Amino acid sequence: MDRVLVFSVPWLALFLVLTTTWAEDRLINPSQLEMFVDELPDMPRIHGFDVVNGVPKPKRLRIGMFKKEWKFHRDLPPTPVFAYGVSKNNATVPGPTIEAIYGVDTYVTWKNHLPSKHILPWDPTIPTAVPSTKKGIPTVVHLHGVIGEPESDGHAESWFTNRFAEKGPTWTKKTYHYRNFQQPGNLWYHDHAMGLTRVNLLAGLVGAYIIRHPKVEGPLGLPYGDEFDRTLMVFDRSFRINGSIYMNSTGNNPSIHPQWQPEYFGDAIIVNGKAWPHATVRRRKYRFRIINASNARFFRFFFTNGLRFIYVAADSVYLEEHVVTNEILLAPSEIADVVIDFSKSKSDTVILANNAKYPFPDGDPVNEANGKVMKFIIKKDKEVDTWRVPKKLIKYPSPELSSASQTRYIALYEYTSNTDEPIHLYINGKPYEEPVTETQKKGPQRYGM
């Protein structure tokens, strides 16, 4: 005889609550998410300059940080994120791509509109920006790769909270000044608050920044324009079945650091805010500025049909000569600027794949989920392609090296627990909080342009 369970209403309500809580703590299996169903987005583009009578002039921007919901995949519920944008409605993950002109100043007022409570767990036992009122999430923006004034660098202790209510000990001003007086190339901006950088980036606070130099780059004839010159920001994330970003809330050494872990690896590969997207391209050359915005994951990109990459720039500078390669290895924060000639493809579709072990180089092999990045659908008809990739790109002046007046040795110490898990890092045996021991001598700067 079958047994029938009868619940009173209070017990049924408790059962439903417990079931819901259990479900929200479960991770979604990436195999449940169909690949290549979402179209690759282009992030909004913002000019960091005005054009007056055909001449670029300095411009002032206001870009905020907002909590909102973002769809990483067609079949995932909306995900709470932190996002950059000129408004909450226009905020995206990644944030808007800022395009600047060489030698023309860009001014950005970064506005913190974040709430008091973080969407991810963070560990107060490591050096961390904590407002005295414990209200508001500290943030500060670092433009990675920039050459400029220290006050606009986004120092970890220059953080600020919503409406600048509280500020870190090295905070100096609201509006950052980017002189853009360096080689044309690719940079990226991200949160840099002390002890919160990892969780703020995982929440979504990343974006691209491009410095262009039309007089230098124009004669090269490389692919140009919104359709043919695109940024790909790649990172990994894991999700719960309710759509929220998953981050383990238990540390490797919970008796010392309750939450902190040295590395984060996600199950799904995200490109421009979508998990395993697809893009339709024409049979001609395209330029892709690929940024690895992961916390710890290396990528070794390759095409499944043998299509090759033409390397034209690395990080924030052009190469002197292009390099043709079958694969690209990118560590976190590195940028590969490549041209891909889809007219060389013998198939109408091609997968951009990854085979880098994690942690790199001796960790676990990739699986189906993190071994695929995105899919390109190639139109059948060939086209007349006016873009080219010259062998010689940008020639830089020979560096002027002076003889060193002092030789110094810098050692990085990693301290571990009894179970061989990292506890903390010291430089020359000293923690970050120690007083400065050396001051760099100020001298002339050369940017090679």
Short mmCIF file of C-alpha atoms in Angstrom, two decimals, residues 35-36 234-237 265-271 276 290 292 294 296-305 307 309 326-332 350-361 363-376:
data_model
loop_
_atom_site.label_atom_id
_atom_site.label_comp_id
_atom_site.label_asym_id
_atom_site.label_seq_id
_atom_site.Cartn_x
_atom_site.Cartn_y
_atom_site.Cartn_z
CA MET A 35 26.20 27.01 -26.33
CA PHE A 36 26.24 29.67 -29.05
CA VAL A 234 36.78 37.28 -21.94
CA PHE A 235 36.36 35.94 -18.41
CA ASP A 236 34.92 32.96 -16.52
CA ARG A 237 32.02 32.77 -14.07
CA PHE A 265 37.75 29.53 -11.69
CA GLY A 266 34.29 29.64 -13.22
CA ASP A 267 32.48 26.98 -15.24
CA ALA A 268 31.16 29.21 -18.02
CA ILE A 269 33.25 31.28 -20.45
CA ILE A 270 31.86 34.78 -20.94
CA VAL A 271 32.64 37.02 -23.93
CA TRP A 276 29.62 31.19 -25.31
CA ILE A 290 41.08 40.28 -26.87
CA ASN A 292 41.62 38.36 -20.51
CA SER A 294 39.58 36.58 -15.56
CA ALA A 296 43.14 33.43 -12.44
CA ARG A 297 42.30 31.57 -15.65
CA PHE A 298 44.83 31.54 -18.49
CA PHE A 299 43.50 31.12 -22.02
CA ARG A 300 45.30 29.42 -24.86
CA PHE A 301 43.09 30.33 -27.79
CA PHE A 302 43.01 28.42 -31.07
CA PHE A 303 40.56 27.83 -33.92
CA THR A 304 39.15 24.35 -34.40
CA ASN A 305 39.58 24.50 -38.19
CA LEU A 307 42.44 29.36 -38.92
CA PHE A 309 45.89 34.74 -35.86
CA ASN A 326 48.13 29.16 -34.57
CA GLU A 327 47.47 29.93 -30.90
CA ILE A 328 47.48 32.75 -28.35
CA LEU A 329 48.36 32.33 -24.68
CA LEU A 330 46.90 35.06 -22.46
CA ALA A 331 47.40 35.40 -18.71
CA PRO A 332 44.91 37.41 -16.63
CA VAL A 350 34.50 27.92 -36.70
CA ILE A 351 34.85 27.63 -32.93
CA LEU A 352 37.26 29.79 -30.95
CA ALA A 353 38.47 27.27 -28.38
CA ASN A 354 40.74 27.13 -25.31
CA ASN A 355 43.02 24.35 -24.06
CA ALA A 356 44.91 26.02 -21.18
CA LYS A 357 44.94 23.94 -18.01
CA TYR A 358 43.78 25.60 -14.80
CA PRO A 359 45.64 26.60 -12.73
CA PHE A 360 48.12 27.07 -15.55
CA PRO A 361 50.29 25.24 -16.52
CA GLY A 363 46.32 22.10 -13.30
CA ASP A 364 43.18 20.39 -14.53
CA PRO A 365 42.56 19.92 -18.26
CA VAL A 366 39.68 21.89 -19.77
CA ASN A 367 36.27 20.31 -20.19
CA GLU A 368 33.51 20.90 -22.72
CA ALA A 369 32.31 24.06 -20.95
CA ASN A 370 35.57 25.94 -20.46
CA GLY A 371 37.20 24.49 -23.58
CA LYS A 372 34.81 26.42 -25.86
CA VAL A 373 34.82 30.23 -26.05
CA MET A 374 32.58 31.38 -28.92
CA LYS A 375 31.41 30.51 -32.42
CA PHE A 376 31.87 32.44 -35.67
#
